[in-house]
CSV table of C-alpha atoms in Angstrom, one decimal:
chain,number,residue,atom,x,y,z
A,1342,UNK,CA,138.5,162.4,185.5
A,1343,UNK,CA,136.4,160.5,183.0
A,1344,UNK,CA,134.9,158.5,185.6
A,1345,UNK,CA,133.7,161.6,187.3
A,1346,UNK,CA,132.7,162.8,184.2
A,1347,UNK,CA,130.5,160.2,183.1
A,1348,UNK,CA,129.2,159.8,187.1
A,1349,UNK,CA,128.0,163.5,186.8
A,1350,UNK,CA,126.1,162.9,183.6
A,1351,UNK,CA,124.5,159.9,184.8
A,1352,UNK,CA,123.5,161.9,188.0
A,1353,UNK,CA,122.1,164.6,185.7
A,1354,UNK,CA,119.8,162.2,183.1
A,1355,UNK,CA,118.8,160.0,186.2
A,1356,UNK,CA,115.9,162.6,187.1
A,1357,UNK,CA,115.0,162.5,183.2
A,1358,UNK,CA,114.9,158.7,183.8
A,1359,UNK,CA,112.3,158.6,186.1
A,1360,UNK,CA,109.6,160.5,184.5
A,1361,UNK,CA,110.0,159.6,181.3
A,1362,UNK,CA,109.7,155.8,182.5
A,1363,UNK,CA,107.0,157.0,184.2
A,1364,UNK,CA,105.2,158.1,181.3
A,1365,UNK,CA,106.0,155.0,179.2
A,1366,UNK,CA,104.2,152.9,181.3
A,1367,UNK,CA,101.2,155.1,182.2
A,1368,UNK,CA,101.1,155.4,177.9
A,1369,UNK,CA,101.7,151.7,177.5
A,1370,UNK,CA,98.7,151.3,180.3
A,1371,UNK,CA,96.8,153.1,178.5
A,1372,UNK,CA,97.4,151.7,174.8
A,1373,UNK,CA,96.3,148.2,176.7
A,1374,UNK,CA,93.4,149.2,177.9
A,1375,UNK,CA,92.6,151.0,174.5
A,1376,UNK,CA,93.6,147.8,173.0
A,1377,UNK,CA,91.3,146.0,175.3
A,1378,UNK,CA,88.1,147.9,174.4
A,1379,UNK,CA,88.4,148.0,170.6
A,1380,UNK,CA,88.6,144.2,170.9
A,1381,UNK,CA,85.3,144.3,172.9
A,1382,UNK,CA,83.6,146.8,171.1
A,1383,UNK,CA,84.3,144.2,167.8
A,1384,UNK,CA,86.1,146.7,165.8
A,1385,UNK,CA,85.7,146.3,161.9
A,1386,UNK,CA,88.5,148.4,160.8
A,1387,UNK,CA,86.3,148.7,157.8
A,1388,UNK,CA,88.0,151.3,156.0
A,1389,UNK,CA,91.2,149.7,156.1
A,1390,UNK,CA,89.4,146.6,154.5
A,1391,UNK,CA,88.6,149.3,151.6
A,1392,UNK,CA,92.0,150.0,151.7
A,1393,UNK,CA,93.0,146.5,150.7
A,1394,UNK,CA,90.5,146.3,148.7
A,1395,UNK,CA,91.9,149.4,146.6
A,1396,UNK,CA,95.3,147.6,146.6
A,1397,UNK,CA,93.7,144.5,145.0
A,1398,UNK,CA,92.2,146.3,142.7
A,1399,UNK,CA,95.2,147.7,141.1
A,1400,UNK,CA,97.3,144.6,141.3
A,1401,UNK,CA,94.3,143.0,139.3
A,1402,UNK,CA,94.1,145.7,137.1
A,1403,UNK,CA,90.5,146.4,137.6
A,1404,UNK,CA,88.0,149.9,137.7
A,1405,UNK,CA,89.3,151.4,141.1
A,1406,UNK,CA,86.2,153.9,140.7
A,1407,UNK,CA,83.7,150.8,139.9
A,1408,UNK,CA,85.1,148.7,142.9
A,1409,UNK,CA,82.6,147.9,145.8
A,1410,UNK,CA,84.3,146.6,149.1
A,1411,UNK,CA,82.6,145.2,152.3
A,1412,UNK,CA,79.2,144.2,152.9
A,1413,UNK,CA,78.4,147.8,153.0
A,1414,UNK,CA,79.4,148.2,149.3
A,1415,UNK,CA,81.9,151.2,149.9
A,1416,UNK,CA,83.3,152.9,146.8
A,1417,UNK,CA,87.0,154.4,146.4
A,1418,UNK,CA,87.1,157.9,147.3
A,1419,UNK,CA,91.0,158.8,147.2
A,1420,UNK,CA,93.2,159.6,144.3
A,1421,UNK,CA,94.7,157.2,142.3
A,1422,UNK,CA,98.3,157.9,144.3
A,1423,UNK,CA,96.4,156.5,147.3
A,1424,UNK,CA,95.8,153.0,145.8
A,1425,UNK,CA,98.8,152.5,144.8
A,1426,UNK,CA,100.4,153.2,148.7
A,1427,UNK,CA,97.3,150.5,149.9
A,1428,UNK,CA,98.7,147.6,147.5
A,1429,UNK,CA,101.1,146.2,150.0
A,1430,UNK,CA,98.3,145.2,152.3
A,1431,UNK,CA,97.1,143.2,150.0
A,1432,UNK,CA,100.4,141.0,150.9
A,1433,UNK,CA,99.2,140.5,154.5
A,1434,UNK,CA,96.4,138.6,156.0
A,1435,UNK,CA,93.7,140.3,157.2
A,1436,UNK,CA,94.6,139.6,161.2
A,1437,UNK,CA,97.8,140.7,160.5
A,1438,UNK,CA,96.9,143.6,158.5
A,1439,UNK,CA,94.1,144.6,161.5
A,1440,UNK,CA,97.1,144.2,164.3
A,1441,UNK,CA,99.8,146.0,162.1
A,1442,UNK,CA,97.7,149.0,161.4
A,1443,UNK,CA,96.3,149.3,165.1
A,1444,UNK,CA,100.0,149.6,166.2
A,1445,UNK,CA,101.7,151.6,163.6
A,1446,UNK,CA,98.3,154.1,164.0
A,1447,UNK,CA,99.2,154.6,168.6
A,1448,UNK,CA,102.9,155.0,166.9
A,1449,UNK,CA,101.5,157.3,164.7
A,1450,UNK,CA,99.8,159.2,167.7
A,1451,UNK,CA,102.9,159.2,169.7
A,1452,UNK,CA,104.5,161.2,166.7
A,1453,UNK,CA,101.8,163.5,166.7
A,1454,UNK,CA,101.3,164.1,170.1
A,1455,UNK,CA,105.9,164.8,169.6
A,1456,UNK,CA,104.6,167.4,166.7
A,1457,UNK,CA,102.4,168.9,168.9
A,1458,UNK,CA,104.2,169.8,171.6
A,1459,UNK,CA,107.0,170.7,169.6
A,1460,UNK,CA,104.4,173.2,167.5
A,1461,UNK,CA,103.3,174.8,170.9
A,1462,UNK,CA,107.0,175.3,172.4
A,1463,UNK,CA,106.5,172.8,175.2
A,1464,UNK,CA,108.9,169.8,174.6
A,1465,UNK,CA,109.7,168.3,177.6
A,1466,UNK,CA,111.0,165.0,178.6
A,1467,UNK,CA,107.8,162.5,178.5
A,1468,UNK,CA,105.6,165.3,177.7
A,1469,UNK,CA,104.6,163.0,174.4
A,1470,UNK,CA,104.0,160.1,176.3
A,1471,UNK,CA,101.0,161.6,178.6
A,1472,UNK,CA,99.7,163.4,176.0
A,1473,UNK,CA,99.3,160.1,173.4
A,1474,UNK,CA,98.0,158.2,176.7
A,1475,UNK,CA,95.1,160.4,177.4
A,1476,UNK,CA,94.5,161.6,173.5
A,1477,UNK,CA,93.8,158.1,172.6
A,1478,UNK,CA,90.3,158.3,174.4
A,1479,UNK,CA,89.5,161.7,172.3
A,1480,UNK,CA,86.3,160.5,169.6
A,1481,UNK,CA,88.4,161.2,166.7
A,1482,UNK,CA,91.1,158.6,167.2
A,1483,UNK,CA,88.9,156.1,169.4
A,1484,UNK,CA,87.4,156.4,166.2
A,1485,UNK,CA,90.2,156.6,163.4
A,1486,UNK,CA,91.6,153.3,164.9
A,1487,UNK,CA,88.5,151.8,165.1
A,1488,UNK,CA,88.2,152.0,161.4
A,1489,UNK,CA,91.6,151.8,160.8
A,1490,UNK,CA,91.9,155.2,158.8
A,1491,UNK,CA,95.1,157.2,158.0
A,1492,UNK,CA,94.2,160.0,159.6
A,1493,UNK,CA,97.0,160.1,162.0
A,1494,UNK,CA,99.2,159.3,159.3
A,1495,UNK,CA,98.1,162.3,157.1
A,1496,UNK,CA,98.1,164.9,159.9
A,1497,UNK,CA,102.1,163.7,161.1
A,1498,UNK,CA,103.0,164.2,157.5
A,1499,UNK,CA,101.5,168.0,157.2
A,1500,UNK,CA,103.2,168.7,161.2
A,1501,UNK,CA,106.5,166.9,160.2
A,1502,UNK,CA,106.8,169.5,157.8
A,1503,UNK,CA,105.4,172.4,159.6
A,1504,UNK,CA,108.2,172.3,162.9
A,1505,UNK,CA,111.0,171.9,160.8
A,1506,UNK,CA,113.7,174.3,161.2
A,1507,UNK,CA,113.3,177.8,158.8
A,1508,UNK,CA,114.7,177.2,155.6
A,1509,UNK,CA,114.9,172.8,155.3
A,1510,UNK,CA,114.7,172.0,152.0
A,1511,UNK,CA,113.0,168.9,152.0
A,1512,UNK,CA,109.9,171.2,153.9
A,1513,UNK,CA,107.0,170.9,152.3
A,1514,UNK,CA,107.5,167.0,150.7
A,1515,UNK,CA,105.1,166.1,154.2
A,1516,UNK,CA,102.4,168.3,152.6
A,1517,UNK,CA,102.6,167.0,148.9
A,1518,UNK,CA,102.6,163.8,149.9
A,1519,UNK,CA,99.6,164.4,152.0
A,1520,UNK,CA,97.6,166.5,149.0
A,1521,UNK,CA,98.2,163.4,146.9
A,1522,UNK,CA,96.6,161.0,149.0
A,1523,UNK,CA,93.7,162.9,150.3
A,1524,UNK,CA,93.4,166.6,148.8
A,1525,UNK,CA,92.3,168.2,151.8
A,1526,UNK,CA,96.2,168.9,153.2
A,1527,UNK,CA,96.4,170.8,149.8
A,1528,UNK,CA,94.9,173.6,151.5
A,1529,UNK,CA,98.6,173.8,153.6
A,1530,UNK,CA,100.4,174.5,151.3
A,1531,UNK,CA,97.9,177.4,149.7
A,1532,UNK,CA,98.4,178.7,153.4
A,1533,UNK,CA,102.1,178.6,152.8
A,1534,UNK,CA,102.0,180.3,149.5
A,1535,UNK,CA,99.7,183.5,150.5
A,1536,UNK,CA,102.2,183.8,153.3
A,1537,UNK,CA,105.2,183.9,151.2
A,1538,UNK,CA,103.4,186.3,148.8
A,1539,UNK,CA,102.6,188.7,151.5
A,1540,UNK,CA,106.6,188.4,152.7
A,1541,UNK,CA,107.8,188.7,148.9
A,1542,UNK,CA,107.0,192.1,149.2
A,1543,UNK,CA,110.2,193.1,151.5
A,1544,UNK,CA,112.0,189.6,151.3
A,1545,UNK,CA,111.7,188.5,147.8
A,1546,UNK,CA,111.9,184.7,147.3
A,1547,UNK,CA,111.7,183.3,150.9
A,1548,UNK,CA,111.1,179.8,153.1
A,1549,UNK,CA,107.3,179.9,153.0
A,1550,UNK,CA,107.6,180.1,148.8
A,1551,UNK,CA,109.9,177.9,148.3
A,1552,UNK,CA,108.4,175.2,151.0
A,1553,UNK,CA,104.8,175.7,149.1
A,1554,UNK,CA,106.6,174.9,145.5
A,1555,UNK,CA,108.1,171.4,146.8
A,1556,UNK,CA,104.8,170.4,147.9
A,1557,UNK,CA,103.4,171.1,145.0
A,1558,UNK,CA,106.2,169.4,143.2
A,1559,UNK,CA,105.8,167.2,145.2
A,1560,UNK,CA,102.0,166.2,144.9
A,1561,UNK,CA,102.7,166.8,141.1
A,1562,UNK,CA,105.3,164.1,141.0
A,1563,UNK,CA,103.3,161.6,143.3
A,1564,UNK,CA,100.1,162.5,141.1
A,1565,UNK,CA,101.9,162.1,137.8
A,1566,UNK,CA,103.5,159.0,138.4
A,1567,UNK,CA,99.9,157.4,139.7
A,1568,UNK,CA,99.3,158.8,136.0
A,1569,UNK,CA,101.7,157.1,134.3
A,1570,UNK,CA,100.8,153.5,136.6
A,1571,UNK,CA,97.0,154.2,136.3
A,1572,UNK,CA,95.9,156.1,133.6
A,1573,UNK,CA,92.2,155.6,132.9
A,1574,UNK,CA,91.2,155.8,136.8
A,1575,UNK,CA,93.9,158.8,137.1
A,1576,UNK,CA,91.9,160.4,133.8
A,1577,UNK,CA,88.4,159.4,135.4
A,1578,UNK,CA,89.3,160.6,139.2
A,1579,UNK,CA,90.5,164.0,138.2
A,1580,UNK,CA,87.9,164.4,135.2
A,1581,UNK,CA,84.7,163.5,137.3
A,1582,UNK,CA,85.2,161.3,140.8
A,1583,UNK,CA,86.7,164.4,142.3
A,1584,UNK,CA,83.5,166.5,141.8
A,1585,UNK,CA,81.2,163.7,143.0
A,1586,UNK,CA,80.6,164.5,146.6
A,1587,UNK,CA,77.9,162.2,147.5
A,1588,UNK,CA,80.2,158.9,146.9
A,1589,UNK,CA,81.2,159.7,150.3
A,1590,UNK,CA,77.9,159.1,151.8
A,1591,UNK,CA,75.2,161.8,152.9
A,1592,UNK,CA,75.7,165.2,153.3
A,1593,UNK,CA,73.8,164.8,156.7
A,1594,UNK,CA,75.0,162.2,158.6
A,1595,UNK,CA,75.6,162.5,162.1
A,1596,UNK,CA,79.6,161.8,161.5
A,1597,UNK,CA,79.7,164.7,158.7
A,1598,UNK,CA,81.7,167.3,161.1
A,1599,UNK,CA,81.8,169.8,158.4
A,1600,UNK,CA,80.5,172.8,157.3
A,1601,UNK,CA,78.3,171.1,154.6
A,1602,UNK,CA,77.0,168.3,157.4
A,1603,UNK,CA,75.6,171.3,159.6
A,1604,UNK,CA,74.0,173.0,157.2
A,1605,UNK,CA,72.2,169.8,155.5
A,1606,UNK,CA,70.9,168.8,159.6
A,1607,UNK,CA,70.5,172.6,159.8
A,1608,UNK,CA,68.4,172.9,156.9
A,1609,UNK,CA,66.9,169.6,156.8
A,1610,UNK,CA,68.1,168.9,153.3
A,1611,UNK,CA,71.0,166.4,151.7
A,1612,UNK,CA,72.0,168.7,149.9
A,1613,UNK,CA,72.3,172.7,151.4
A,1614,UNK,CA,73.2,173.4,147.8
A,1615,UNK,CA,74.6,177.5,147.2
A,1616,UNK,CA,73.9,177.7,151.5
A,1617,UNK,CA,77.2,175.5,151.7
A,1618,UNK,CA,78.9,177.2,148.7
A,1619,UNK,CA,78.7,181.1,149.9
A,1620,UNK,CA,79.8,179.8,153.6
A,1621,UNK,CA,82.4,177.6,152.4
A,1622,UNK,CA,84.0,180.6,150.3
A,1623,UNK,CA,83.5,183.0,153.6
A,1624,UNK,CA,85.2,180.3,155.7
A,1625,UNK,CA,88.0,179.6,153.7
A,1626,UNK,CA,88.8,183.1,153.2
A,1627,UNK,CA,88.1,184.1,157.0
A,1628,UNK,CA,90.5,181.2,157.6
A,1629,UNK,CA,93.0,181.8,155.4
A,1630,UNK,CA,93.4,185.5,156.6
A,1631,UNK,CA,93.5,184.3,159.9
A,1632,UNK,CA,96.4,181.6,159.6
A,1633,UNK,CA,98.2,183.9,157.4
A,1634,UNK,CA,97.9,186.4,159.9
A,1635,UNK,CA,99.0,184.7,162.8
A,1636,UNK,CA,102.0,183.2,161.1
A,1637,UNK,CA,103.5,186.8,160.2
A,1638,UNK,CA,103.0,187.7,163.7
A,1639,UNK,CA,105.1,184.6,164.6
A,1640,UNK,CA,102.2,183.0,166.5
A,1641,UNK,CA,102.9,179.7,164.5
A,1642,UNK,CA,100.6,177.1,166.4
A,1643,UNK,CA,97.5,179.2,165.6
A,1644,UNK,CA,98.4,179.3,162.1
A,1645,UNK,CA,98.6,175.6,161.5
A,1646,UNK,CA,95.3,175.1,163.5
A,1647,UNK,CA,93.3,178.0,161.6
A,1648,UNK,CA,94.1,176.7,158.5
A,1649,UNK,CA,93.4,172.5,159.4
A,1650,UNK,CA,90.3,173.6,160.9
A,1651,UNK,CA,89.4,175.8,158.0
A,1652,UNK,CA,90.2,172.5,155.7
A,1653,UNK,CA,87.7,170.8,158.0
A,1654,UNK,CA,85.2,173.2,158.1
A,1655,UNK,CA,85.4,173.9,154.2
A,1656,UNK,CA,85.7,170.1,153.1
A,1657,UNK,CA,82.1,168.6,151.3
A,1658,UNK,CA,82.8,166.3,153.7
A,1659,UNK,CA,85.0,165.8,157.3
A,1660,UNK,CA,84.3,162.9,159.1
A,1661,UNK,CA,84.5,163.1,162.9
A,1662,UNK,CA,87.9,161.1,163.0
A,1663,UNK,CA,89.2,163.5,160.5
A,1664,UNK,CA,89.1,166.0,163.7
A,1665,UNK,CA,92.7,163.6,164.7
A,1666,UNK,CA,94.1,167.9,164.6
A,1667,UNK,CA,92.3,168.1,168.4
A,1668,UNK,CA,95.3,166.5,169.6
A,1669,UNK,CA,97.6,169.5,168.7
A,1670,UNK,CA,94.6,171.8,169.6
A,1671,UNK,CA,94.5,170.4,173.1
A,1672,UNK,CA,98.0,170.8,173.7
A,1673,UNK,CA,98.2,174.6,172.6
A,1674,UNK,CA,94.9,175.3,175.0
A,1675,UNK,CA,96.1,172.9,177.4
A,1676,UNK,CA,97.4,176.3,178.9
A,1677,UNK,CA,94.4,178.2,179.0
A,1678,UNK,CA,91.9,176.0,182.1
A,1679,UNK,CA,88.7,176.8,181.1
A,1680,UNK,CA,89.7,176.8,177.0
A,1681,UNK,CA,91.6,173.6,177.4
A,1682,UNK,CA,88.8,171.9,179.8
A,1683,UNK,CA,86.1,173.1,177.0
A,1684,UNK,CA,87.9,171.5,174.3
A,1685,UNK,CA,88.6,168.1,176.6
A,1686,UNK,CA,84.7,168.0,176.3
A,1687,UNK,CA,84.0,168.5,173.1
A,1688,UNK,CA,86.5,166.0,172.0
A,1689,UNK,CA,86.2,163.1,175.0
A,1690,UNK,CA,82.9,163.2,175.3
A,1691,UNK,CA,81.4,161.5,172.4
A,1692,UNK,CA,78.3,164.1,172.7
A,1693,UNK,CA,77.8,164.1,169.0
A,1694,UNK,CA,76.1,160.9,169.1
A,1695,UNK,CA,73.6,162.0,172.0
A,1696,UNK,CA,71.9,162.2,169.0
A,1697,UNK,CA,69.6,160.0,166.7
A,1698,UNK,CA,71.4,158.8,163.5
A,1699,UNK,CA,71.0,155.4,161.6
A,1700,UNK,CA,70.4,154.0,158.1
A,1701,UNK,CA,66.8,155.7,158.0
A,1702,UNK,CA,68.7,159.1,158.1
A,1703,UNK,CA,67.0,160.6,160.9
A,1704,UNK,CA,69.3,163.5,160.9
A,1705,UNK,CA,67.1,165.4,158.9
A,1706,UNK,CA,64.3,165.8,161.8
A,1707,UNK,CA,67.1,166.9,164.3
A,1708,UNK,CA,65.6,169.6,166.5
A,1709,UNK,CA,67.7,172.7,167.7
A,1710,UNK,CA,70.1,170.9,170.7
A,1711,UNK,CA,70.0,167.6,168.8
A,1712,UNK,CA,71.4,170.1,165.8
A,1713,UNK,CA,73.7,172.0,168.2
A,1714,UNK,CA,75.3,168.4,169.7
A,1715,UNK,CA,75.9,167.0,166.4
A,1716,UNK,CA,77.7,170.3,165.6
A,1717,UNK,CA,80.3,170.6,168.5
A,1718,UNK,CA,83.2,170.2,166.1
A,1719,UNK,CA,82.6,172.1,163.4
A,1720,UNK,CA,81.5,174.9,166.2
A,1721,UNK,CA,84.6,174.5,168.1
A,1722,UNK,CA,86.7,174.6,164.7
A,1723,UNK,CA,85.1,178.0,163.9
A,1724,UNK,CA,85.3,179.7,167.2
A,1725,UNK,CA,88.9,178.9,167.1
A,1726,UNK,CA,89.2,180.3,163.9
A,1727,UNK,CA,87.1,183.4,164.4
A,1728,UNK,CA,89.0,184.0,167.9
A,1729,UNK,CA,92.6,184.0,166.0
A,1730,UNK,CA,91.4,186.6,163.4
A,1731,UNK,CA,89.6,188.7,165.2
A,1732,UNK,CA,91.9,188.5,168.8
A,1733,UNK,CA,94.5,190.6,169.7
A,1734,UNK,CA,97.5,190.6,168.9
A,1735,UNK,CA,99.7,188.0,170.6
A,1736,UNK,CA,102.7,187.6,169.0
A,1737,UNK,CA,105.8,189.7,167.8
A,1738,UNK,CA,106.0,190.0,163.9
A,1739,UNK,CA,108.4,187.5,162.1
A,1740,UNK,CA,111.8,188.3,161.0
A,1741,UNK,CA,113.3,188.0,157.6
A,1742,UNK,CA,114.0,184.4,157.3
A,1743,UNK,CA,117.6,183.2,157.1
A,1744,UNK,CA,117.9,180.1,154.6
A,1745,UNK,CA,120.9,177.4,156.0
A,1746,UNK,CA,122.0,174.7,154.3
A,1747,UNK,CA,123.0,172.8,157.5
A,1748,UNK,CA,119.5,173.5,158.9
């Protein structure tokens, strides 16, 4: 009997087999040939060597907001909890380093592209797989491995917490975590708190409130104890670093995929001054109202995309492999032909630099479609955002959340 038993299973998981096999090998294909053409392209994983550098500074005890690193002078632009994540790659050589981050980073994708399908309701067996084999050509992770950000990273952390079943209580560390590396994710877990406001009103204290305090206990924790380790560049980030947007790099370049980079190429100006400011505030309200929105109607996927594309749009400044959130985006539209097949476009076909852009900064004489290629993202980010809060409804209104201890 337990022969037949384990015969039927076998029978049952050998179709599973098959594709799922199948999609390993078309994503390990794929992952070669990726491999392949950052090799050829000469890669400089340049940001990971600021990385490092960040490390070293704060095993040697030096200014993290005074350090230079590379030939091209970078500065340190993260928190103080950042640097002290980046000083174990100061144990590895810089080969090493380079390979290690290259593979943990298509991990990294895998786990997204699992996230996003999980978000959207369309887990299937090998579904990851095809997804992380075709997402690894999209601009912004072509580009986030080529300079060896976190990106990935970051956006797995915010998801991780985001699918978890109602009511975990470790929901919301992802996001805290996240905040204190990069603030940007920060804007999460305001998402999370307006939500559980609007609920408080029939529910009292509920899931979305109490996952919105751990990540800010969280990112209070991980910011305090980066304090406590590194107090004068802890006291010097949060006192002035933090408000000094153009240590990033110009307002207008060509890779600026936010609100703030469109206006300055729109405008013809580094700096688009109160212009970015009043539609900024619009944006992130528009956004917020949206995401809240959608989550109370139960449409969850919109949710978490209106609100990292309002983070994107709103952010001084969003480089184009900070867009890594198309992956989830494509999966969710991946429904929709013509939606999906626009979005393919915007994100696999590298239009945004049609355009001129160099050292010389010649951004600022863009004419109207040079302005309109080197916008795609931040256009795409904003239609999706003005189409979820001003679209029918498609959802059915959440439930009174259930806390579980086992969940």
């Amino acid at each position: 009997m337990t022969v037949n038993v384990l015969a039927h299973t076998a029978a049952r998981l050998t179709p599973v087999r098959r594709p799922v096999a199948l999609a390993a090998a078309a994503c390990l294909l794929s992952f070669a040939a990726f491999w392949v053409a950052q090799r050829a392209a000469g890669v400089s994983m340049i940001d990971l060597m600021v990385y490092r550098a960040e490390g070293g500074a704060v095993r040697a005890g030096a200014d993290l907001y005074a350090m230079r690193a590379t030939r091209a002078r970078l500065p340190t632009t993260y928190p103080p909890f950042a640097a002290l994540l980046f000083t174990p790659l100061t144990l590895l050589g810089v080969p090493e380093m380079r390979t290690l981050a290259t593979v943990a980073n298509l991990a990294l994708l895998v786990a997204l592209a699992h996230l996003s399908l999980r978000l959207a309701g369309q887990e299937r067996p090998g579904a990851a797989l095809w997804v992380a084999a075709l997402a690894v050509w999209c601009e912004p992770v072509w580009t986030t491995l080529r300079y060896g950000q976190i990106n990935l990273l970051l956006a797995v952390a915010v998801l991780w917490d985001l699918t978890r079943r109602a009511g975990h209580r470790g929901a919301g560390a992802g996001i805290g975590l996240a905040a204190a590396v990069k603030l940007t994710p920060a804007l999460f877990a305001l998402f999370l708190l307006l939500t559980g406001l609007v609920r408080a009103r029939g529910a009292g204290w509920n899931p979305w409130l109490r996952q919105a305090a751990t990540a800010l206990a969280v990112f209070a924790g991980a910011t305090l104890a980066a304090a406590v380790v590194l107090p004068a560049d802890s006291r010097r980030f949060w006192t002035s670093t933090v408000f000094e947007t153009s240590r990033v790099g110009h307002a207008e370049d060509t890779a600026n995929q936010s609100l703030r980079g469109v206006l300055a190429r729109l405008l013809h100006t580094g700096d688009p001054g109160a212009w970015w400011t009043a539609a900024a505030a619009l944006t992130a309200a528009l956004g917020l109202y949206a995401a809240v929105r959608a989550e109370l109607r139960g449409e969850r996927a919109r949710a978490v995309l209106c609100c990292a594309a309002t983070a994107l749009l709103v952010s001084p400044v969003s480089w184009s492999h900070h867009w890594v959130w198309c992956v989830p985006g494509l999966v969710l539209l991946g429904a929709h032909r013509i939606r999906g097949a626009v979005a393919a476009l915007v994100f696999g076909s590298y239009a945004l630099w049609w355009v001129p852009h160099g050292a010389d900064r010649p951004e600022l004489a863009q004419n109207g479609l040079q302005m309109a290629l080197s916008a795609l993202y931040p256009l795409a980010g904003a239609a999706f955002v003005a189409a979820v809060a001003l679209g029918p409804r498609r959802g059915a209104p959440l439930r009174p959340w259930r806390t579980s201890r086992t969940s």
